[in-house]
Amino acid sequence: FEAYRPEGYIDAVATAGGTGAVHIAIANYSEVGDDVLASDWRWGIYGSLCQEIGRRLTTFALLDESGAFNIESFSSAVADVLRKQDSLLIILNTPANNPTGFALSDQDWAEVLQVCRFHEKQGKRISILVDIAYIAYAGEKNEVRTFMKQFSNLPPHLFIMAAFSMSKGYTLYGQRAGALVGVSSSEDVIKEFTELGRYSARTSWSNVNRAAMTLLTTIRGDAALTKRLDEERMEFFRIIQQRASLFTEEAAQCGLRVIPYHAGFFISIPAANPQAVCEALQDELVFAAPLALGVRLGVCSVPLPKIKGLAAKIKKAVDK
């Protein structure tokens, strides 16, 4: 939370990466047969995680026609699901959304919580999982966390969780360490969260990588090491931003439509036939990922010189 730690009871469960955190949240805060809500532009594995344990993923439109967060679609989807079930788990991947680089603003968050408060007052139970896997590359660490203060003193039946990944935040890919963090105004809710999480972790993967956990506590306990890590991450952030800025500038110049990008590893391009676009790009030695609604480009892995001219190549493939 850095400078924006919310008021309330907070605890965490170590998980097998950010994916493990998402798994525990789905397993413990939805029922078999339930709908779990996420945005249409999303990480595809959310659906697999739901399906594997007997849940269904349903979606709302992330963006409206102006490219802003679609609060109307979100509100409508929440209401639709809660007409048939008494509780709902919502997954919001922000900031630095995978696959788009989009982020909810503080005002967007205020409206999301207003919708959820309304249904909580009607006797429904709502849990929000904030997937912050890429937050370390969304900007200055405090500026990108201002929304977290809004999680203070929420009603007991409106529960907030965050899925954290050491892979990104501590530049530690492959070590499979993360955490599921819970925030509540109720001590009883947090105690239950911790007990459920530990049980689920124990029965899913036992314990996570001890070396990774030791590294995290060592760095966080040393101001000099924390400062060095912050500086390293910000340098990576600046490199990615340079690439993304060049790509979005050239996309605007050649008329390529791009999902509004704020920060993060990925940029997405809407396409009617994503698979065909990706196959056409392979002829240009450009390798992108096909999604349900478009194509995902990993600016995290493309050097700046190779970004130049890339938008035009993608525009040609999309038109074809």
mmCIF file with all atom_site columns, N, CA and C in Angstrom, residues 44-94:
data_model
loop_
_atom_site.group_PDB
_atom_site.id
_atom_site.type_symbol
_atom_site.label_atom_id
_atom_site.label_alt_id
_atom_site.label_comp_id
_atom_site.label_asym_id
_atom_site.label_entity_id
_atom_site.label_seq_id
_atom_site.pdbx_PDB_ins_code
_atom_site.Cartn_x
_atom_site.Cartn_y
_atom_site.Cartn_z
_atom_site.occupancy
_atom_site.B_iso_or_equiv
_atom_site.pdbx_formal_charge
_atom_site.auth_seq_id
_atom_site.auth_comp_id
_atom_site.auth_asym_id
_atom_site.auth_atom_id
_atom_site.pdbx_PDB_model_num
ATOM 1   N N  . GLY A 1 44 ? -6.694  -14.076 -20.038 1.00 0.00 ? 44 GLY A N  1
ATOM 2   C CA . GLY A 1 44 ? -7.512  -15.225 -20.394 1.00 0.00 ? 44 GLY A CA 1
ATOM 3   C C  . GLY A 1 44 ? -7.571  -16.321 -19.349 1.00 0.00 ? 44 GLY A C  1
ATOM 4   N N  . ILE A 1 45 ? -6.557  -16.398 -18.491 1.00 0.00 ? 45 ILE A N  1
ATOM 5   C CA . ILE A 1 45 ? -6.508  -17.474 -17.500 1.00 0.00 ? 45 ILE A CA 1
ATOM 6   C C  . ILE A 1 45 ? -7.587  -17.323 -16.425 1.00 0.00 ? 45 ILE A C  1
ATOM 7   N N  . TYR A 1 46 ? -8.153  -16.131 -16.258 1.00 0.00 ? 46 TYR A N  1
ATOM 8   C CA . TYR A 1 46 ? -9.261  -15.986 -15.299 1.00 0.00 ? 46 TYR A CA 1
ATOM 9   C C  . TYR A 1 46 ? -10.355 -17.008 -15.589 1.00 0.00 ? 46 TYR A C  1
ATOM 10  N N  . GLY A 1 47 ? -10.699 -17.143 -16.865 1.00 0.00 ? 47 GLY A N  1
ATOM 11  C CA . GLY A 1 47 ? -11.750 -18.095 -17.235 1.00 0.00 ? 47 GLY A CA 1
ATOM 12  C C  . GLY A 1 47 ? -11.372 -19.520 -16.910 1.00 0.00 ? 47 GLY A C  1
ATOM 13  N N  . SER A 1 48 ? -10.109 -19.876 -17.155 1.00 0.00 ? 48 SER A N  1
ATOM 14  C CA . SER A 1 48 ? -9.650  -21.234 -16.848 1.00 0.00 ? 48 SER A CA 1
ATOM 15  C C  . SER A 1 48 ? -9.666  -21.499 -15.352 1.00 0.00 ? 48 SER A C  1
ATOM 16  N N  . LEU A 1 49 ? -9.259  -20.510 -14.564 1.00 0.00 ? 49 LEU A N  1
ATOM 17  C CA . LEU A 1 49 ? -9.253  -20.663 -13.105 1.00 0.00 ? 49 LEU A CA 1
ATOM 18  C C  . LEU A 1 49 ? -10.663 -20.883 -12.575 1.00 0.00 ? 49 LEU A C  1
ATOM 19  N N  . CYS A 1 50 ? -11.619 -20.181 -13.169 1.00 0.00 ? 50 CYS A N  1
ATOM 20  C CA . CYS A 1 50 ? -13.013 -20.380 -12.758 1.00 0.00 ? 50 CYS A CA 1
ATOM 21  C C  . CYS A 1 50 ? -13.522 -21.754 -13.177 1.00 0.00 ? 50 CYS A C  1
ATOM 22  N N  . GLN A 1 51 ? -13.285 -22.106 -14.424 1.00 0.00 ? 51 GLN A N  1
ATOM 23  C CA . GLN A 1 51 ? -13.801 -23.362 -14.974 1.00 0.00 ? 51 GLN A CA 1
ATOM 24  C C  . GLN A 1 51 ? -13.257 -24.567 -14.214 1.00 0.00 ? 51 GLN A C  1
ATOM 25  N N  . GLU A 1 52 ? -11.981 -24.504 -13.834 1.00 0.00 ? 52 GLU A N  1
ATOM 26  C CA . GLU A 1 52 ? -11.332 -25.649 -13.203 1.00 0.00 ? 52 GLU A CA 1
ATOM 27  C C  . GLU A 1 52 ? -11.975 -26.024 -11.874 1.00 0.00 ? 52 GLU A C  1
ATOM 28  N N  . ILE A 1 53 ? -12.600 -25.059 -11.198 1.00 0.00 ? 53 ILE A N  1
ATOM 29  C CA . ILE A 1 53 ? -13.240 -25.360 -9.908  1.00 0.00 ? 53 ILE A CA 1
ATOM 30  C C  . ILE A 1 53 ? -14.747 -25.109 -9.945  1.00 0.00 ? 53 ILE A C  1
ATOM 31  N N  . GLY A 1 54 ? -15.339 -25.196 -11.146 1.00 0.00 ? 54 GLY A N  1
ATOM 32  C CA . GLY A 1 54 ? -16.787 -25.206 -11.260 1.00 0.00 ? 54 GLY A CA 1
ATOM 33  C C  . GLY A 1 54 ? -17.471 -23.866 -11.166 1.00 0.00 ? 54 GLY A C  1
ATOM 34  N N  . ARG A 1 55 ? -16.781 -22.795 -11.529 1.00 0.00 ? 55 ARG A N  1
ATOM 35  C CA . ARG A 1 55 ? -17.399 -21.479 -11.614 1.00 0.00 ? 55 ARG A CA 1
ATOM 36  C C  . ARG A 1 55 ? -17.501 -21.054 -13.074 1.00 0.00 ? 55 ARG A C  1
ATOM 37  N N  . ARG A 1 56 ? -18.263 -19.972 -13.329 1.00 0.00 ? 56 ARG A N  1
ATOM 38  C CA . ARG A 1 56 ? -18.373 -19.420 -14.675 1.00 0.00 ? 56 ARG A CA 1
ATOM 39  C C  . ARG A 1 56 ? -17.878 -17.982 -14.663 1.00 0.00 ? 56 ARG A C  1
ATOM 40  N N  . LEU A 1 57 ? -17.107 -17.626 -15.664 1.00 0.00 ? 57 LEU A N  1
ATOM 41  C CA . LEU A 1 57 ? -16.677 -16.237 -15.795 1.00 0.00 ? 57 LEU A CA 1
ATOM 42  C C  . LEU A 1 57 ? -17.653 -15.502 -16.690 1.00 0.00 ? 57 LEU A C  1
ATOM 43  N N  . THR A 1 58 ? -18.189 -14.396 -16.197 1.00 0.00 ? 58 THR A N  1
ATOM 44  C CA . THR A 1 58 ? -19.037 -13.528 -17.003 1.00 0.00 ? 58 THR A CA 1
ATOM 45  C C  . THR A 1 58 ? -18.382 -12.162 -17.065 1.00 0.00 ? 58 THR A C  1
ATOM 46  N N  . THR A 1 59 ? -18.688 -11.383 -18.095 1.00 0.00 ? 59 THR A N  1
ATOM 47  C CA . THR A 1 59 ? -17.931 -10.155 -18.315 1.00 0.00 ? 59 THR A CA 1
ATOM 48  C C  . THR A 1 59 ? -18.823 -8.933  -18.507 1.00 0.00 ? 59 THR A C  1
ATOM 49  N N  . PHE A 1 60 ? -18.205 -7.774  -18.274 1.00 0.00 ? 60 PHE A N  1
ATOM 50  C CA . PHE A 1 60 ? -18.806 -6.492  -18.621 1.00 0.00 ? 60 PHE A CA 1
ATOM 51  C C  . PHE A 1 60 ? -17.852 -5.780  -19.576 1.00 0.00 ? 60 PHE A C  1
ATOM 52  N N  . ALA A 1 61 ? -18.344 -4.764  -20.274 1.00 0.00 ? 61 ALA A N  1
ATOM 53  C CA . ALA A 1 61 ? -17.503 -4.008  -21.202 1.00 0.00 ? 61 ALA A CA 1
ATOM 54  C C  . ALA A 1 61 ? -16.597 -3.071  -20.411 1.00 0.00 ? 61 ALA A C  1
ATOM 55  N N  . LEU A 1 62 ? -15.292 -3.239  -20.570 1.00 0.00 ? 62 LEU A N  1
ATOM 56  C CA . LEU A 1 62 ? -14.342 -2.406  -19.835 1.00 0.00 ? 62 LEU A CA 1
ATOM 57  C C  . LEU A 1 62 ? -14.454 -0.939  -20.220 1.00 0.00 ? 62 LEU A C  1
ATOM 58  N N  . LEU A 1 63 ? -14.657 -0.667  -21.512 1.00 0.00 ? 63 LEU A N  1
ATOM 59  C CA . LEU A 1 63 ? -14.614 0.702   -22.021 1.00 0.00 ? 63 LEU A CA 1
ATOM 60  C C  . LEU A 1 63 ? -15.926 1.111   -22.670 1.00 0.00 ? 63 LEU A C  1
ATOM 61  N N  . ASP A 1 64 ? -16.255 2.399   -22.545 1.00 0.00 ? 64 ASP A N  1
ATOM 62  C CA . ASP A 1 64 ? -17.405 2.922   -23.273 1.00 0.00 ? 64 ASP A CA 1
ATOM 63  C C  . ASP A 1 64 ? -16.925 3.462   -24.631 1.00 0.00 ? 64 ASP A C  1
ATOM 64  N N  . GLU A 1 65 ? -17.814 4.087   -25.366 1.00 0.00 ? 65 GLU A N  1
ATOM 65  C CA . GLU A 1 65 ? -17.477 4.533   -26.721 1.00 0.00 ? 65 GLU A CA 1
ATOM 66  C C  . GLU A 1 65 ? -16.402 5.613   -26.727 1.00 0.00 ? 65 GLU A C  1
ATOM 67  N N  . SER A 1 66 ? -16.248 6.332   -25.619 1.00 0.00 ? 66 SER A N  1
ATOM 68  C CA . SER A 1 66 ? -15.238 7.387   -25.546 1.00 0.00 ? 66 SER A CA 1
ATOM 69  C C  . SER A 1 66 ? -13.890 6.876   -25.061 1.00 0.00 ? 66 SER A C  1
ATOM 70  N N  . GLY A 1 67 ? -13.814 5.583   -24.708 1.00 0.00 ? 67 GLY A N  1
ATOM 71  C CA . GLY A 1 67 ? -12.572 5.013   -24.212 1.00 0.00 ? 67 GLY A CA 1
ATOM 72  C C  . GLY A 1 67 ? -12.389 5.145   -22.719 1.00 0.00 ? 67 GLY A C  1
ATOM 73  N N  . ALA A 1 68 ? -13.445 5.559   -22.012 1.00 0.00 ? 68 ALA A N  1
ATOM 74  C CA . ALA A 1 68 ? -13.399 5.669   -20.553 1.00 0.00 ? 68 ALA A CA 1
ATOM 75  C C  . ALA A 1 68 ? -13.947 4.397   -19.916 1.00 0.00 ? 68 ALA A C  1
ATOM 76  N N  . PHE A 1 69 ? -13.694 4.217   -18.611 1.00 0.00 ? 69 PHE A N  1
ATOM 77  C CA . PHE A 1 69 ? -14.227 3.052   -17.916 1.00 0.00 ? 69 PHE A CA 1
ATOM 78  C C  . PHE A 1 69 ? -15.745 3.040   -18.027 1.00 0.00 ? 69 PHE A C  1
ATOM 79  N N  . ASN A 1 70 ? -16.302 1.884   -18.381 1.00 0.00 ? 70 ASN A N  1
ATOM 80  C CA . ASN A 1 70 ? -17.733 1.776   -18.657 1.00 0.00 ? 70 ASN A CA 1
ATOM 81  C C  . ASN A 1 70 ? -18.493 1.443   -17.386 1.00 0.00 ? 70 ASN A C  1
ATOM 82  N N  . ILE A 1 71 ? -18.773 2.454   -16.590 1.00 0.00 ? 71 ILE A N  1
ATOM 83  C CA . ILE A 1 71 ? -19.451 2.234   -15.317 1.00 0.00 ? 71 ILE A CA 1
ATOM 84  C C  . ILE A 1 71 ? -20.879 1.734   -15.529 1.00 0.00 ? 71 ILE A C  1
ATOM 85  N N  . GLU A 1 72 ? -21.508 2.137   -16.643 1.00 0.00 ? 72 GLU A N  1
ATOM 86  C CA . GLU A 1 72 ? -22.872 1.661   -16.911 1.00 0.00 ? 72 GLU A CA 1
ATOM 87  C C  . GLU A 1 72 ? -22.881 0.156   -17.158 1.00 0.00 ? 72 GLU A C  1
ATOM 88  N N  . SER A 1 73 ? -21.947 -0.340  -17.961 1.00 0.00 ? 73 SER A N  1
ATOM 89  C CA . SER A 1 73 ? -21.876 -1.773  -18.217 1.00 0.00 ? 73 SER A CA 1
ATOM 90  C C  . SER A 1 73 ? -21.534 -2.531  -16.937 1.00 0.00 ? 73 SER A C  1
ATOM 91  N N  . PHE A 1 74 ? -20.615 -1.982  -16.150 1.00 0.00 ? 74 PHE A N  1
ATOM 92  C CA . PHE A 1 74 ? -20.253 -2.616  -14.884 1.00 0.00 ? 74 PHE A CA 1
ATOM 93  C C  . PHE A 1 74 ? -21.466 -2.710  -13.970 1.00 0.00 ? 74 PHE A C  1
ATOM 94  N N  . SER A 1 75 ? -22.166 -1.597  -13.788 1.00 0.00 ? 75 SER A N  1
ATOM 95  C CA . SER A 1 75 ? -23.326 -1.574  -12.894 1.00 0.00 ? 75 SER A CA 1
ATOM 96  C C  . SER A 1 75 ? -24.401 -2.545  -13.345 1.00 0.00 ? 75 SER A C  1
ATOM 97  N N  . SER A 1 76 ? -24.661 -2.586  -14.654 1.00 0.00 ? 76 SER A N  1
ATOM 98  C CA . SER A 1 76 ? -25.674 -3.483  -15.201 1.00 0.00 ? 76 SER A CA 1
ATOM 99  C C  . SER A 1 76 ? -25.296 -4.941  -14.984 1.00 0.00 ? 76 SER A C  1
ATOM 100 N N  . ALA A 1 77 ? -24.006 -5.269  -15.197 1.00 0.00 ? 77 ALA A N  1
ATOM 101 C CA . ALA A 1 77 ? -23.554 -6.656  -15.040 1.00 0.00 ? 77 ALA A CA 1
ATOM 102 C C  . ALA A 1 77 ? -23.639 -7.105  -13.589 1.00 0.00 ? 77 ALA A C  1
ATOM 103 N N  . VAL A 1 78 ? -23.262 -6.225  -12.650 1.00 0.00 ? 78 VAL A N  1
ATOM 104 C CA . VAL A 1 78 ? -23.362 -6.555  -11.227 1.00 0.00 ? 78 VAL A CA 1
ATOM 105 C C  . VAL A 1 78 ? -24.820 -6.840  -10.858 1.00 0.00 ? 78 VAL A C  1
ATOM 106 N N  . ALA A 1 79 ? -25.712 -5.978  -11.300 1.00 0.00 ? 79 ALA A N  1
ATOM 107 C CA . ALA A 1 79 ? -27.135 -6.165  -10.994 1.00 0.00 ? 79 ALA A CA 1
ATOM 108 C C  . ALA A 1 79 ? -27.672 -7.457  -11.586 1.00 0.00 ? 79 ALA A C  1
ATOM 109 N N  . ASP A 1 80 ? -27.279 -7.773  -12.818 1.00 0.00 ? 80 ASP A N  1
ATOM 110 C CA . ASP A 1 80 ? -27.753 -8.991  -13.481 1.00 0.00 ? 80 ASP A CA 1
ATOM 111 C C  . ASP A 1 80 ? -27.338 -10.240 -12.708 1.00 0.00 ? 80 ASP A C  1
ATOM 112 N N  . VAL A 1 81 ? -26.078 -10.278 -12.284 1.00 0.00 ? 81 VAL A N  1
ATOM 113 C CA . VAL A 1 81 ? -25.594 -11.461 -11.563 1.00 0.00 ? 81 VAL A CA 1
ATOM 114 C C  . VAL A 1 81 ? -26.284 -11.577 -10.208 1.00 0.00 ? 81 VAL A C  1
ATOM 115 N N  . LEU A 1 82 ? -26.457 -10.460 -9.518  1.00 0.00 ? 82 LEU A N  1
ATOM 116 C CA . LEU A 1 82 ? -27.017 -10.507 -8.160  1.00 0.00 ? 82 LEU A CA 1
ATOM 117 C C  . LEU A 1 82 ? -28.523 -10.740 -8.145  1.00 0.00 ? 82 LEU A C  1
ATOM 118 N N  . ARG A 1 83 ? -29.148 -10.739 -9.309  1.00 0.00 ? 83 ARG A N  1
ATOM 119 C CA . ARG A 1 83 ? -30.550 -11.162 -9.359  1.00 0.00 ? 83 ARG A CA 1
ATOM 120 C C  . ARG A 1 83 ? -30.687 -12.669 -9.166  1.00 0.00 ? 83 ARG A C  1
ATOM 121 N N  . LYS A 1 84 ? -29.591 -13.428 -9.459  1.00 0.00 ? 84 LYS A N  1
ATOM 122 C CA . LYS A 1 84 ? -29.684 -14.888 -9.384  1.00 0.00 ? 84 LYS A CA 1
ATOM 123 C C  . LYS A 1 84 ? -28.782 -15.496 -8.316  1.00 0.00 ? 84 LYS A C  1
ATOM 124 N N  . GLN A 1 85 ? -27.926 -14.697 -7.678  1.00 0.00 ? 85 GLN A N  1
ATOM 125 C CA . GLN A 1 85 ? -27.104 -15.218 -6.577  1.00 0.00 ? 85 GLN A CA 1
ATOM 126 C C  . GLN A 1 85 ? -26.912 -14.138 -5.517  1.00 0.00 ? 85 GLN A C  1
ATOM 127 N N  . ASP A 1 86 ? -26.660 -14.576 -4.292  1.00 0.00 ? 86 ASP A N  1
ATOM 128 C CA . ASP A 1 86 ? -26.617 -13.651 -3.156  1.00 0.00 ? 86 ASP A CA 1
ATOM 129 C C  . ASP A 1 86 ? -25.237 -13.065 -2.897  1.00 0.00 ? 86 ASP A C  1
ATOM 130 N N  . SER A 1 87 ? -24.232 -13.591 -3.557  1.00 0.00 ? 87 SER A N  1
ATOM 131 C CA . SER A 1 87 ? -22.888 -13.047 -3.380  1.00 0.00 ? 87 SER A CA 1
ATOM 132 C C  . SER A 1 87 ? -22.188 -13.015 -4.732  1.00 0.00 ? 87 SER A C  1
ATOM 133 N N  . LEU A 1 88 ? -21.168 -12.161 -4.840  1.00 0.00 ? 88 LEU A N  1
ATOM 134 C CA . LEU A 1 88 ? -20.481 -11.987 -6.115  1.00 0.00 ? 88 LEU A CA 1
ATOM 135 C C  . LEU A 1 88 ? -19.017 -11.648 -5.876  1.00 0.00 ? 88 LEU A C  1
ATOM 136 N N  . LEU A 1 89 ? -18.145 -12.334 -6.614  1.00 0.00 ? 89 LEU A N  1
ATOM 137 C CA . LEU A 1 89 ? -16.730 -11.978 -6.665  1.00 0.00 ? 89 LEU A CA 1
ATOM 138 C C  . LEU A 1 89 ? -16.473 -11.225 -7.962  1.00 0.00 ? 89 LEU A C  1
ATOM 139 N N  . ILE A 1 90 ? -15.866 -10.036 -7.837  1.00 0.00 ? 90 ILE A N  1
ATOM 140 C CA . ILE A 1 90 ? -15.523 -9.193  -8.979  1.00 0.00 ? 90 ILE A CA 1
ATOM 141 C C  . ILE A 1 90 ? -14.004 -9.116  -9.079  1.00 0.00 ? 90 ILE A C  1
ATOM 142 N N  . ILE A 1 91 ? -13.461 -9.360  -10.263 1.00 0.00 ? 91 ILE A N  1
ATOM 143 C CA . ILE A 1 91 ? -12.013 -9.243  -10.491 1.00 0.00 ? 91 ILE A CA 1
ATOM 144 C C  . ILE A 1 91 ? -11.763 -8.006  -11.347 1.00 0.00 ? 91 ILE A C  1
ATOM 145 N N  . LEU A 1 92 ? -10.972 -7.066  -10.804 1.00 0.00 ? 92 LEU A N  1
ATOM 146 C CA . LEU A 1 92 ? -10.593 -5.860  -11.530 1.00 0.00 ? 92 LEU A CA 1
ATOM 147 C C  . LEU A 1 92 ? -9.070  -5.808  -11.614 1.00 0.00 ? 92 LEU A C  1
ATOM 148 N N  . ASN A 1 93 ? -8.542  -5.899  -12.822 1.00 0.00 ? 93 ASN A N  1
ATOM 149 C CA . ASN A 1 93 ? -7.097  -5.900  -13.040 1.00 0.00 ? 93 ASN A CA 1
ATOM 150 C C  . ASN A 1 93 ? -6.660  -4.477  -13.391 1.00 0.00 ? 93 ASN A C  1
ATOM 151 N N  . THR A 1 94 ? -6.166  -3.754  -12.381 1.00 0.00 ? 94 THR A N  1
ATOM 152 C CA . THR A 1 94 ? -5.792  -2.357  -12.530 1.00 0.00 ? 94 THR A CA 1
ATOM 153 C C  . THR A 1 94 ? -4.854  -1.969  -11.405 1.00 0.00 ? 94 THR A C  1
#
